[in-house]
């Protein structure tokens, strides 16, 4: 992890800040099905915003052991760092006001103007809420807005909370005519009228958009997303949605919400299928070779992961890396599990 500077000029590593800093809850992200708290963390005069997901706030899932989602978030960060791509924001496991949980550095984007500190008397179910101030919004780059839900989803919503088509805002995808765009869902995700993709975008599949109409769901043909598609295949991400993608003010792409990862069974469910079946870039093959070494029994990464996921899940992780290196191709949907999360943001 890198270092950050405080107003006093003190230099503190992000790792020390997240692990040792004083955690102060500022509000609750209400739309999350699990407990997700917006906080600040301060240490030696340095303060930063972060997300705190206490294990106590996790809802049981039928296909994952109870109380393990926070550990999986940290494991995803560890593997991301091992690739050298830095796709997951700095993430640690530590004690907080509501017990052990995942602490992740907040990626700044749009200003947070709907957060209000709450008194503990107003907390519900042991977690702070933000009733009076409205919904806590997640920073999303390039003007895409919307509440961050349990999966980090953003984008327009209808009255039932489902994804809602939005009129194009004039920013057509690269290489496309403006009237070819049905919906720009996020800077990286769009719906295109018809069944043909356009330059600069990769096809995911056809989607029903209401009143008997279909559109082609596409994602940006972006090397950063391609790296993320490889990482998701490695960690067996069961829920990669468009709203999980954040862009920092410096233009760096980050991915969030990795609680449903590392299952020993094939659970890959993602919007990044545009490269399915295509040869992996040489860069990815080099990264996979390095990962294989770092996942060897007794290697530092394998040792750290042993405290976060089960031995069977670690072995399945090694097997996925071996398979990707053997085929040399991006994986394709297995057909045994829903391949695309819906709604897509």
mmCIF file of C-alpha atoms in Angstrom:
data_model
loop_
_atom_site.group_PDB
_atom_site.id
_atom_site.type_symbol
_atom_site.label_atom_id
_atom_site.label_comp_id
_atom_site.label_asym_id
_atom_site.label_seq_id
_atom_site.Cartn_x
_atom_site.Cartn_y
_atom_site.Cartn_z
ATOM 1 C CA UNK A 1 0.000 0.000 0.000
ATOM 2 C CA UNK A 2 1.130 3.565 -0.648
ATOM 3 C CA UNK A 3 1.519 6.436 1.813
ATOM 4 C CA UNK A 4 -0.735 9.423 2.429
ATOM 5 C CA UNK A 5 0.122 12.825 3.894
ATOM 6 C CA UNK A 6 -1.806 14.692 6.557
ATOM 7 C CA UNK A 7 -2.286 18.403 7.141
ATOM 8 C CA UNK A 8 0.697 18.376 9.497
ATOM 9 C CA UNK A 9 2.934 16.938 6.800
ATOM 10 C CA UNK A 10 3.054 13.521 8.474
ATOM 11 C CA UNK A 11 3.454 10.555 6.142
ATOM 12 C CA UNK A 12 1.389 7.477 7.013
ATOM 13 C CA UNK A 13 1.112 4.291 4.985
ATOM 14 C CA UNK A 14 -2.384 3.467 3.824
ATOM 15 C CA UNK A 15 -1.989 0.078 5.507
ATOM 16 C CA UNK A 16 -1.235 1.664 8.888
ATOM 17 C CA UNK A 17 -4.021 4.189 8.424
ATOM 18 C CA UNK A 18 -6.628 1.507 7.740
ATOM 19 C CA UNK A 19 -5.367 -1.011 10.312
ATOM 20 C CA UNK A 20 -4.477 1.270 13.202
ATOM 21 C CA UNK A 21 -6.465 4.448 12.658
ATOM 22 C CA UNK A 22 -9.402 5.550 14.773
ATOM 23 C CA UNK A 23 -12.568 4.562 12.949
ATOM 24 C CA UNK A 24 -15.534 6.946 13.155
ATOM 25 C CA UNK A 25 -18.882 5.992 11.650
ATOM 26 C CA UNK A 26 -20.414 8.857 9.682
ATOM 27 C CA UNK A 27 -23.437 7.150 8.174
ATOM 28 C CA UNK A 28 -24.990 4.049 6.757
ATOM 29 C CA UNK A 29 -25.364 3.177 3.087
ATOM 30 C CA UNK A 30 -29.039 2.358 3.395
ATOM 31 C CA UNK A 31 -29.588 0.446 0.156
ATOM 32 C CA UNK A 32 -27.090 -2.273 1.098
ATOM 33 C CA UNK A 33 -28.636 -5.600 2.062
ATOM 34 C CA UNK A 34 -25.593 -6.186 4.267
ATOM 35 C CA UNK A 35 -24.352 -3.651 6.813
ATOM 36 C CA UNK A 36 -22.198 -1.121 4.942
ATOM 37 C CA UNK A 37 -21.004 1.950 6.841
ATOM 38 C CA UNK A 38 -19.400 5.118 5.518
ATOM 39 C CA UNK A 39 -16.608 6.116 7.917
ATOM 40 C CA UNK A 40 -13.517 8.176 8.398
ATOM 41 C CA UNK A 41 -10.280 6.738 9.729
ATOM 42 C CA UNK A 42 -7.575 8.916 11.305
ATOM 43 C CA UNK A 43 -4.016 8.175 12.423
ATOM 44 C CA UNK A 44 -1.127 10.506 13.309
ATOM 45 C CA UNK A 45 -2.877 13.543 11.902
ATOM 46 C CA UNK A 46 -3.921 11.836 8.660
ATOM 47 C CA UNK A 47 -7.595 11.214 7.874
ATOM 48 C CA UNK A 48 -9.307 9.436 4.998
ATOM 49 C CA UNK A 49 -12.771 8.200 4.109
ATOM 50 C CA UNK A 50 -13.425 4.477 4.063
ATOM 51 C CA UNK A 51 -16.100 1.797 3.969
ATOM 52 C CA UNK A 52 -16.600 -0.529 6.934
ATOM 53 C CA UNK A 53 -18.495 -3.805 6.440
ATOM 54 C CA UNK A 54 -18.822 -5.569 9.818
ATOM 55 C CA UNK A 55 -19.161 -9.343 9.787
ATOM 56 C CA UNK A 56 -22.098 -8.892 12.174
ATOM 57 C CA UNK A 57 -23.990 -7.072 9.407
ATOM 58 C CA UNK A 58 -23.689 -9.875 6.840
ATOM 59 C CA UNK A 59 -26.819 -11.728 5.803
ATOM 60 C CA UNK A 60 -26.507 -15.503 5.339
ATOM 61 C CA UNK A 61 -26.067 -16.856 1.798
ATOM 62 C CA UNK A 62 -26.994 -20.399 0.820
ATOM 63 C CA UNK A 63 -23.770 -21.047 -1.099
ATOM 64 C CA UNK A 64 -21.173 -19.347 1.142
ATOM 65 C CA UNK A 65 -20.246 -20.067 4.767
ATOM 66 C CA UNK A 66 -21.772 -17.563 7.198
ATOM 67 C CA UNK A 67 -19.625 -14.666 8.316
ATOM 68 C CA UNK A 68 -16.969 -14.957 5.597
ATOM 69 C CA UNK A 69 -17.745 -12.140 3.160
ATOM 70 C CA UNK A 70 -15.399 -9.618 4.776
ATOM 71 C CA UNK A 71 -12.515 -12.088 4.581
ATOM 72 C CA UNK A 72 -13.227 -12.678 0.894
ATOM 73 C CA UNK A 73 -13.086 -8.934 0.233
ATOM 74 C CA UNK A 74 -9.619 -8.846 1.778
ATOM 75 C CA UNK A 75 -8.545 -11.967 -0.124
ATOM 76 C CA UNK A 76 -9.606 -10.307 -3.398
ATOM 77 C CA UNK A 77 -7.419 -7.320 -2.530
ATOM 78 C CA UNK A 78 -4.473 -9.602 -1.748
ATOM 79 C CA UNK A 79 -4.738 -11.351 -5.122
ATOM 80 C CA UNK A 80 -5.247 -8.049 -6.943
ATOM 81 C CA UNK A 81 -2.059 -6.708 -5.382
ATOM 82 C CA UNK A 82 -0.185 -9.873 -6.339
ATOM 83 C CA UNK A 83 -1.077 -9.274 -9.999
ATOM 84 C CA UNK A 84 0.498 -5.827 -9.857
ATOM 85 C CA UNK A 85 -2.606 -4.310 -11.431
ATOM 86 C CA UNK A 86 -3.935 -2.685 -8.244
ATOM 87 C CA UNK A 87 -7.566 -3.050 -9.278
ATOM 88 C CA UNK A 88 -9.040 -3.319 -5.766
ATOM 89 C CA UNK A 89 -8.832 -0.394 -3.316
ATOM 90 C CA UNK A 90 -6.652 -0.985 -0.223
ATOM 91 C CA UNK A 91 -8.584 -3.346 2.056
ATOM 92 C CA UNK A 92 -7.877 -4.771 5.514
ATOM 93 C CA UNK A 93 -9.584 -6.913 8.151
ATOM 94 C CA UNK A 94 -9.786 -5.401 11.621
ATOM 95 C CA UNK A 95 -11.930 -4.656 14.641
ATOM 96 C CA UNK A 96 -14.353 -1.748 14.452
ATOM 97 C CA UNK A 97 -17.232 -0.290 16.479
ATOM 98 C CA UNK A 98 -19.442 -3.283 15.531
ATOM 99 C CA UNK A 99 -16.826 -5.987 15.673
ATOM 100 C CA UNK A 100 -14.492 -7.435 13.099
ATOM 101 C CA UNK A 101 -15.051 -6.299 9.566
ATOM 102 C CA UNK A 102 -13.601 -5.237 6.255
ATOM 103 C CA UNK A 103 -12.215 -1.702 5.977
ATOM 104 C CA UNK A 104 -11.672 -0.384 2.459
ATOM 105 C CA UNK A 105 -10.330 2.967 1.340
ATOM 106 C CA UNK A 106 -13.092 5.102 -0.174
ATOM 107 C CA UNK A 107 -12.492 6.025 -3.808
ATOM 108 C CA UNK A 108 -13.320 9.676 -4.211
ATOM 109 C CA UNK A 109 -15.415 10.810 -7.124
ATOM 110 C CA UNK A 110 -18.472 12.996 -6.844
ATOM 111 C CA UNK A 111 -18.754 14.951 -3.595
ATOM 112 C CA UNK A 112 -20.836 13.415 -0.838
ATOM 113 C CA UNK A 113 -23.527 15.989 -0.167
ATOM 114 C CA UNK A 114 -26.206 13.793 1.375
ATOM 115 C CA UNK A 115 -24.433 12.525 4.497
ATOM 116 C CA UNK A 116 -25.289 13.647 7.995
ATOM 117 C CA UNK A 117 -23.759 12.384 11.218
ATOM 118 C CA UNK A 118 -26.234 10.546 13.412
ATOM 119 C CA UNK A 119 -26.408 10.151 17.175
ATOM 120 C CA UNK A 120 -26.103 6.620 18.489
ATOM 121 C CA UNK A 121 -29.692 6.922 19.779
ATOM 122 C CA UNK A 122 -30.789 6.945 16.141
ATOM 123 C CA UNK A 123 -28.962 3.735 15.236
ATOM 124 C CA UNK A 124 -31.162 0.861 14.145
ATOM 125 C CA UNK A 125 -30.245 -2.817 14.408
ATOM 126 C CA UNK A 126 -26.878 -1.798 15.793
ATOM 127 C CA UNK A 127 -25.940 0.115 12.643
ATOM 128 C CA UNK A 128 -26.182 3.851 11.916
ATOM 129 C CA UNK A 129 -28.714 5.044 9.363
ATOM 130 C CA UNK A 130 -29.020 8.269 7.395
ATOM 131 C CA UNK A 131 -32.765 8.857 7.450
ATOM 132 C CA UNK A 132 -32.886 12.641 7.565
ATOM 133 C CA UNK A 133 -30.094 13.321 5.097
ATOM 134 C CA UNK A 134 -31.339 10.921 2.411
ATOM 135 C CA UNK A 135 -29.431 8.155 0.690
ATOM 136 C CA UNK A 136 -25.676 8.095 0.895
ATOM 137 C CA UNK A 137 -24.454 8.307 -2.696
ATOM 138 C CA UNK A 138 -21.438 6.470 -4.068
ATOM 139 C CA UNK A 139 -18.873 8.455 -6.074
ATOM 140 C CA UNK A 140 -18.997 7.410 -9.709
ATOM 141 C CA UNK A 141 -16.904 8.968 -12.426
ATOM 142 C CA UNK A 142 -18.067 10.896 -15.480
ATOM 143 C CA UNK A 143 -21.445 11.901 -14.112
ATOM 144 C CA UNK A 144 -22.987 8.457 -13.582
ATOM 145 C CA UNK A 145 -25.002 8.667 -10.375
ATOM 146 C CA UNK A 146 -27.125 6.461 -8.197
ATOM 147 C CA UNK A 147 -27.241 4.818 -4.791
ATOM 148 C CA UNK A 148 -24.661 2.172 -4.000
ATOM 149 C CA UNK A 149 -26.645 -0.933 -3.101
ATOM 150 C CA UNK A 150 -25.548 -4.211 -1.539
ATOM 151 C CA UNK A 151 -23.528 -5.038 -4.623
ATOM 152 C CA UNK A 152 -22.186 -1.532 -5.128
ATOM 153 C CA UNK A 153 -24.723 -1.047 -7.922
ATOM 154 C CA UNK A 154 -25.259 2.438 -9.260
ATOM 155 C CA UNK A 155 -27.484 3.924 -11.895
ATOM 156 C CA UNK A 156 -31.095 5.040 -12.332
ATOM 157 C CA UNK A 157 -33.727 3.059 -10.451
ATOM 158 C CA UNK A 158 -37.467 2.675 -10.830
ATOM 159 C CA UNK A 159 -40.005 2.723 -7.984
ATOM 160 C CA UNK A 160 -39.254 -0.904 -7.145
ATOM 161 C CA UNK A 161 -35.516 -0.328 -6.961
ATOM 162 C CA UNK A 162 -34.777 -2.104 -10.228
ATOM 163 C CA UNK A 163 -32.499 -0.748 -12.921
ATOM 164 C CA UNK A 164 -34.277 1.745 -15.142
ATOM 165 C CA UNK A 165 -33.380 2.817 -18.645
ATOM 166 C CA UNK A 166 -32.028 6.336 -18.847
ATOM 167 C CA UNK A 167 -32.061 8.662 -21.807
ATOM 168 C CA UNK A 168 -28.642 9.175 -23.396
ATOM 169 C CA UNK A 169 -26.924 12.312 -22.130
ATOM 170 C CA UNK A 170 -25.184 13.055 -25.398
ATOM 171 C CA UNK A 171 -22.060 11.024 -24.678
ATOM 172 C CA UNK A 172 -22.242 8.346 -27.361
ATOM 173 C CA UNK A 173 -19.913 5.351 -27.182
ATOM 174 C CA UNK A 174 -16.728 5.639 -29.238
ATOM 175 C CA UNK A 175 -17.383 5.001 -32.916
ATOM 176 C CA UNK A 176 -21.166 5.053 -32.540
ATOM 177 C CA UNK A 177 -23.747 7.459 -33.861
ATOM 178 C CA UNK A 178 -25.749 9.129 -31.096
ATOM 179 C CA UNK A 179 -29.019 7.533 -32.216
ATOM 180 C CA UNK A 180 -27.449 4.057 -32.004
ATOM 181 C CA UNK A 181 -27.280 4.288 -28.210
ATOM 182 C CA UNK A 182 -30.370 3.222 -26.311
ATOM 183 C CA UNK A 183 -28.898 3.709 -22.847
ATOM 184 C CA UNK A 184 -25.539 4.635 -21.401
ATOM 185 C CA UNK A 185 -25.763 2.858 -18.044
ATOM 186 C CA UNK A 186 -22.299 3.708 -16.726
ATOM 187 C CA UNK A 187 -19.142 5.022 -18.369
ATOM 188 C CA UNK A 188 -18.199 1.372 -19.061
ATOM 189 C CA UNK A 189 -21.621 -0.167 -19.809
ATOM 190 C CA UNK A 190 -24.277 0.593 -22.422
ATOM 191 C CA UNK A 191 -27.317 -0.750 -24.245
ATOM 192 C CA UNK A 192 -27.146 -0.440 -28.039
ATOM 193 C CA UNK A 193 -30.168 -0.622 -30.305
ATOM 194 C CA UNK A 194 -30.174 -3.679 -32.552
ATOM 195 C CA UNK A 195 -27.939 -6.723 -32.421
ATOM 196 C CA UNK A 196 -24.640 -5.326 -33.702
ATOM 197 C CA UNK A 197 -21.981 -3.858 -31.440
ATOM 198 C CA UNK A 198 -20.091 -0.673 -32.287
ATOM 199 C CA UNK A 199 -16.424 0.261 -32.383
ATOM 200 C CA UNK A 200 -14.872 0.585 -28.956
ATOM 201 C CA UNK A 201 -17.365 -1.752 -27.280
ATOM 202 C CA UNK A 202 -17.606 -5.519 -26.710
ATOM 203 C CA UNK A 203 -20.875 -7.445 -26.853
ATOM 204 C CA UNK A 204 -22.176 -9.176 -23.727
ATOM 205 C CA UNK A 205 -25.596 -10.355 -24.923
ATOM 206 C CA UNK A 206 -29.130 -9.324 -25.800
ATOM 207 C CA UNK A 207 -31.318 -7.866 -23.075
ATOM 208 C CA UNK A 208 -35.049 -7.193 -22.857
ATOM 209 C CA UNK A 209 -35.684 -3.498 -22.269
ATOM 210 C CA UNK A 210 -39.483 -3.481 -22.092
ATOM 211 C CA UNK A 211 -42.489 -3.444 -24.415
ATOM 212 C CA UNK A 212 -41.123 -6.352 -26.422
ATOM 213 C CA UNK A 213 -37.924 -4.513 -27.305
ATOM 214 C CA UNK A 214 -34.417 -5.925 -27.010
ATOM 215 C CA UNK A 215 -31.057 -4.230 -27.056
ATOM 216 C CA UNK A 216 -27.468 -5.371 -27.088
ATOM 217 C CA UNK A 217 -25.718 -5.038 -23.745
ATOM 218 C CA UNK A 218 -22.092 -3.997 -24.287
ATOM 219 C CA UNK A 219 -19.082 -3.032 -22.195
ATOM 220 C CA UNK A 220 -16.145 -0.819 -23.114
ATOM 221 C CA UNK A 221 -13.251 -2.410 -24.966
ATOM 222 C CA UNK A 222 -10.822 -1.202 -22.321
ATOM 223 C CA UNK A 223 -7.566 -2.912 -21.343
ATOM 224 C CA UNK A 224 -8.257 -2.049 -17.701
ATOM 225 C CA UNK A 225 -11.530 -3.964 -17.891
ATOM 226 C CA UNK A 226 -9.747 -6.823 -19.619
ATOM 227 C CA UNK A 227 -7.353 -7.083 -16.695
ATOM 228 C CA UNK A 228 -10.345 -7.091 -14.370
ATOM 229 C CA UNK A 229 -11.968 -9.880 -16.400
ATOM 230 C CA UNK A 230 -8.830 -11.961 -15.793
ATOM 231 C CA UNK A 231 -8.820 -11.136 -12.083
ATOM 232 C CA UNK A 232 -12.511 -12.061 -11.802
ATOM 233 C CA UNK A 233 -11.847 -15.404 -13.480
ATOM 234 C CA UNK A 234 -9.029 -16.057 -11.010
ATOM 235 C CA UNK A 235 -11.018 -15.174 -7.881
ATOM 236 C CA UNK A 236 -14.244 -16.713 -9.244
ATOM 237 C CA UNK A 237 -16.308 -13.561 -8.839
ATOM 238 C CA UNK A 238 -19.979 -14.433 -8.513
ATOM 239 C CA UNK A 239 -21.344 -10.927 -9.067
ATOM 240 C CA UNK A 240 -19.476 -8.435 -11.250
ATOM 241 C CA UNK A 241 -21.875 -5.611 -12.075
ATOM 242 C CA UNK A 242 -21.318 -2.307 -13.810
ATOM 243 C CA UNK A 243 -21.857 -0.374 -10.603
ATOM 244 C CA UNK A 244 -18.860 -2.118 -9.052
ATOM 245 C CA UNK A 245 -16.543 -0.084 -11.277
ATOM 246 C CA UNK A 246 -15.299 3.239 -9.936
ATOM 247 C CA UNK A 247 -12.925 5.730 -11.500
ATOM 248 C CA UNK A 248 -10.788 7.936 -9.278
ATOM 249 C CA UNK A 249 -10.335 11.649 -10.018
ATOM 250 C CA UNK A 250 -6.958 10.689 -11.497
ATOM 251 C CA UNK A 251 -8.672 8.342 -13.953
ATOM 252 C CA UNK A 252 -7.643 5.081 -12.310
ATOM 253 C CA UNK A 253 -10.160 2.230 -12.486
ATOM 254 C CA UNK A 254 -11.066 0.386 -9.288
ATOM 255 C CA UNK A 255 -13.397 -2.532 -8.648
ATOM 256 C CA UNK A 256 -15.341 -2.981 -5.406
ATOM 257 C CA UNK A 257 -17.670 -5.482 -3.704
ATOM 258 C CA UNK A 258 -15.921 -8.844 -3.677
ATOM 259 C CA UNK A 259 -17.827 -10.655 -0.942
ATOM 260 C CA UNK A 260 -19.026 -13.474 -3.199
ATOM 261 C CA UNK A 261 -15.674 -14.704 -4.469
ATOM 262 C CA UNK A 262 -13.345 -17.703 -4.077
ATOM 263 C CA UNK A 263 -16.092 -20.337 -3.975
ATOM 264 C CA UNK A 264 -14.701 -23.807 -4.696
ATOM 265 C CA UNK A 265 -17.505 -24.322 -7.243
ATOM 266 C CA UNK A 266 -17.692 -22.424 -10.535
ATOM 267 C CA UNK A 267 -19.644 -19.244 -9.744
ATOM 268 C CA UNK A 268 -18.290 -16.815 -12.344
ATOM 269 C CA UNK A 269 -21.058 -14.330 -13.084
ATOM 270 C CA UNK A 270 -20.010 -11.116 -14.743
ATOM 271 C CA UNK A 271 -20.729 -8.431 -17.296
ATOM 272 C CA UNK A 272 -17.214 -8.708 -18.694
ATOM 273 C CA UNK A 273 -17.817 -11.543 -21.164
ATOM 274 C CA UNK A 274 -16.786 -9.498 -24.194
ATOM 275 C CA UNK A 275 -13.471 -11.339 -24.489
ATOM 276 C CA UNK A 276 -14.866 -14.826 -23.789
ATOM 277 C CA UNK A 277 -12.897 -17.454 -25.711
ATOM 278 C CA UNK A 278 -10.305 -14.980 -26.987
ATOM 279 C CA UNK A 279 -6.577 -15.547 -26.364
ATOM 280 C CA UNK A 280 -5.264 -13.991 -23.181
ATOM 281 C CA UNK A 281 -2.841 -11.093 -23.662
ATOM 282 C CA UNK A 282 0.830 -11.857 -23.011
ATOM 283 C CA UNK A 283 0.697 -9.532 -20.030
ATOM 284 C CA UNK A 284 -2.027 -11.665 -18.448
ATOM 285 C CA UNK A 285 -0.099 -14.884 -19.053
ATOM 286 C CA UNK A 286 2.953 -13.361 -17.365
ATOM 287 C CA UNK A 287 0.825 -12.327 -14.387
ATOM 288 C CA UNK A 288 -0.737 -15.791 -14.139
ATOM 289 C CA UNK A 289 2.693 -17.409 -14.113
ATOM 290 C CA UNK A 290 3.738 -15.162 -11.249
ATOM 291 C CA UNK A 291 0.496 -15.894 -9.396
ATOM 292 C CA UNK A 292 1.110 -19.630 -9.703
ATOM 293 C CA UNK A 293 4.438 -19.162 -7.926
ATOM 294 C CA UNK A 294 2.964 -16.952 -5.214
ATOM 295 C CA UNK A 295 0.141 -19.435 -4.576
ATOM 296 C CA UNK A 296 2.522 -22.342 -4.012
ATOM 297 C CA UNK A 297 2.329 -24.035 -0.637
ATOM 298 C CA UNK A 298 4.179 -21.935 1.928
ATOM 299 C CA UNK A 299 4.553 -18.873 -0.309
ATOM 300 C CA UNK A 300 3.666 -15.540 1.388
ATOM 301 C CA UNK A 301 0.465 -14.970 -0.610
ATOM 302 C CA UNK A 302 -0.748 -18.512 0.033
ATOM 303 C CA UNK A 303 -0.025 -18.058 3.736
ATOM 304 C CA UNK A 304 -2.025 -14.829 3.905
ATOM 305 C CA UNK A 305 -4.926 -16.375 2.016
ATOM 306 C CA UNK A 306 -4.962 -19.352 4.397
ATOM 307 C CA UNK A 307 -6.285 -17.003 7.095
ATOM 308 C CA UNK A 308 -9.055 -15.730 4.824
ATOM 309 C CA UNK A 309 -10.453 -18.632 2.761
ATOM 310 C CA UNK A 310 -10.667 -22.410 3.207
ATOM 311 C CA UNK A 311 -8.032 -24.918 2.046
ATOM 312 C CA UNK A 312 -10.485 -26.249 -0.559
ATOM 313 C CA UNK A 313 -11.044 -22.721 -1.868
ATOM 314 C CA UNK A 314 -7.303 -22.085 -2.016
ATOM 315 C CA UNK A 315 -6.782 -25.280 -4.024
ATOM 316 C CA UNK A 316 -9.638 -24.302 -6.355
ATOM 317 C CA UNK A 317 -7.929 -20.923 -6.799
ATOM 318 C CA UNK A 318 -4.705 -22.666 -7.823
ATOM 319 C CA UNK A 319 -6.669 -24.867 -10.214
ATOM 320 C CA UNK A 320 -8.274 -21.852 -11.904
ATOM 321 C CA UNK A 321 -4.864 -20.268 -12.436
ATOM 322 C CA UNK A 322 -3.550 -23.537 -13.896
ATOM 323 C CA UNK A 323 -6.539 -23.817 -16.232
ATOM 324 C CA UNK A 324 -6.196 -20.257 -17.492
ATOM 325 C CA UNK A 325 -2.503 -20.824 -18.196
ATOM 326 C CA UNK A 326 -3.251 -24.149 -19.899
ATOM 327 C CA UNK A 327 -5.966 -22.841 -22.222
ATOM 328 C CA UNK A 328 -4.380 -19.436 -22.716
ATOM 329 C CA UNK A 329 -7.870 -18.025 -23.261
ATOM 330 C CA UNK A 330 -10.481 -16.007 -21.436
ATOM 331 C CA UNK A 331 -13.075 -18.383 -19.943
ATOM 332 C CA UNK A 332 -16.529 -18.829 -21.439
ATOM 333 C CA UNK A 333 -19.805 -19.257 -19.545
ATOM 334 C CA UNK A 334 -20.125 -22.795 -18.187
ATOM 335 C CA UNK A 335 -23.864 -23.035 -18.782
ATOM 336 C CA UNK A 336 -24.296 -24.436 -15.265
ATOM 337 C CA UNK A 337 -24.733 -21.091 -13.553
ATOM 338 C CA UNK A 338 -26.399 -17.793 -14.599
ATOM 339 C CA UNK A 339 -23.577 -16.078 -16.424
ATOM 340 C CA UNK A 340 -24.789 -12.456 -16.315
ATOM 341 C CA UNK A 341 -25.963 -10.604 -13.173
ATOM 342 C CA UNK A 342 -29.219 -8.697 -13.524
ATOM 343 C CA UNK A 343 -29.938 -5.841 -13.222
ATOM 344 C CA UNK A 344 -26.537 -5.041 -14.707
ATOM 345 C CA UNK A 345 -25.763 -2.065 -12.442
#
